Amino acid sequence: MKDIADKIVETIKDYRNGDGIFLDSKYVVNWANQFGEDAKFVLEEISHILPQVYISKEKAKLFIDGHIEALMKRFNYSNISDFLINTEFLDLQLPHKSQPAILDILENLLNEKYGESYIKYKTFPKINYVYFDDILASGSTIGNHLVQWLQAKNGENVTNAENVLNDNYQLSVNLFGLHNWGRSFQEYRLMKTFEDKISRKIGWYYNYEIQNHARFNNQSLNVAFPTDEQPTNVKSYLANLTAEKYESYAYRKPNLPTIERFFSSAENRVRYENILLQKGISIIEMIKGEIKPNIRPLGLINPSYKTFGLGTHFFTWRNIPNNSPLVFWWGVDDHAWVPLFPVANRG
């Protein structure tokens, strides 16, 4: 298995290097061995998936560069300095979150490529506003920030929402990855909080779409999303959840996606999803005391949703979302599980 692990390490080699973490093939093999007789299979499937969904710091820099070019076109600027003078990159997240890390890369990129800086123009009046983040999963963080920002008033006692609706301001959300189910929730939230048309005023830019809406047509379902062909323990786990919403979204229809492009094959998808589901349930069974209602075997989700979790497969150089299956990030000292991606600031 070492040769497969070597390929995986080559893909994720910069994961949390800034925190002094350097994963090697031995670590990856030890993680895989926790799957017993399925170890090699899991490694092979992960090796197939990771190049599609792992965002290295260098790739993030290329993505940000592309976003800046797209924003200049959207906001109608041919000169980078004029664009930066009029544009604010919103900094609304806590210091250890993704947004400040992305803005740091942005500043370095501007220095290197243009000899420019967005920081030096921070005090200038702004008409363009950009919200950068790595991923929209359920979208609650981004949704909260957008609502708060839109409800805030400027110096003239006019809300940002009014300025956006009246075309005085332009607002853009720029992401590396986006779940279309999560986006639909947030657009509905904006529609209910403000006027129906405000969502159409917001630009959405993203490099990778995670198509996981169970009611949309032609979805790639590039997540772990099991079918209902499950043993008793899985059926019992779902039945015993106190959640009430979206139970019909818990299982993937066996004929979807119509063409398998994410996993190595349709058959391997089923086997892989079931392995992660079983291991996730085992990890939850290790929890001592009360189990938080949002913890699910395939990743955290709104506690009112009666599903197994989002099953997100999207990882960056600095952390991974807790909407990913537990096998990737769960790490508790007294639990017999070692994660593939040791995570930061998770709790």
Short mmCIF file of C-alpha atoms in Angstrom, two decimals, residues 90 92 131 139-153 159-162 164 171 173 185-195 198-199 202 204:
data_model
loop_
_atom_site.label_atom_id
_atom_site.label_comp_id
_atom_site.label_asym_id
_atom_site.label_seq_id
_atom_site.Cartn_x
_atom_site.Cartn_y
_atom_site.Cartn_z
CA LEU A 90 -14.56 41.99 3.77
CA LEU A 92 -15.50 39.33 9.01
CA TYR A 131 -16.44 38.22 0.58
CA GLY A 139 -23.61 28.06 4.24
CA SER A 140 -24.57 29.17 7.74
CA THR A 141 -21.35 31.13 8.38
CA ILE A 142 -21.46 32.94 5.05
CA GLY A 143 -25.22 33.46 5.38
CA ASN A 144 -24.84 34.99 8.85
CA HIS A 145 -22.11 37.33 7.67
CA LEU A 146 -24.00 38.42 4.56
CA VAL A 147 -27.18 39.16 6.52
CA GLN A 148 -25.26 41.12 9.18
CA TRP A 149 -23.34 43.10 6.58
CA LEU A 150 -26.43 43.85 4.48
CA GLN A 151 -28.35 45.02 7.54
CA ALA A 152 -25.53 47.32 8.68
CA LYS A 153 -25.79 51.03 7.93
CA THR A 159 -28.24 50.04 4.94
CA ASN A 160 -25.79 48.17 2.75
CA ALA A 161 -28.76 46.21 1.43
CA GLU A 162 -30.39 49.40 0.18
CA VAL A 164 -26.85 47.03 -3.19
CA LEU A 171 -21.34 42.70 -3.66
CA VAL A 173 -19.08 36.18 -2.86
CA PHE A 185 -30.65 27.67 1.52
CA GLN A 186 -28.74 30.92 1.80
CA GLU A 187 -30.35 32.50 -1.24
CA TYR A 188 -33.77 31.64 0.22
CA ARG A 189 -32.69 33.16 3.52
CA LEU A 190 -31.63 36.38 1.80
CA MET A 191 -34.88 36.48 -0.14
CA LYS A 192 -36.92 36.17 3.07
CA THR A 193 -34.79 38.67 5.02
CA PHE A 194 -34.60 41.30 2.31
CA GLU A 195 -36.32 41.85 -1.02
CA ILE A 198 -31.37 40.93 -3.71
CA SER A 199 -29.94 37.49 -4.48
CA ILE A 202 -25.00 39.34 -5.58
CA TRP A 204 -21.29 34.26 -6.94
#
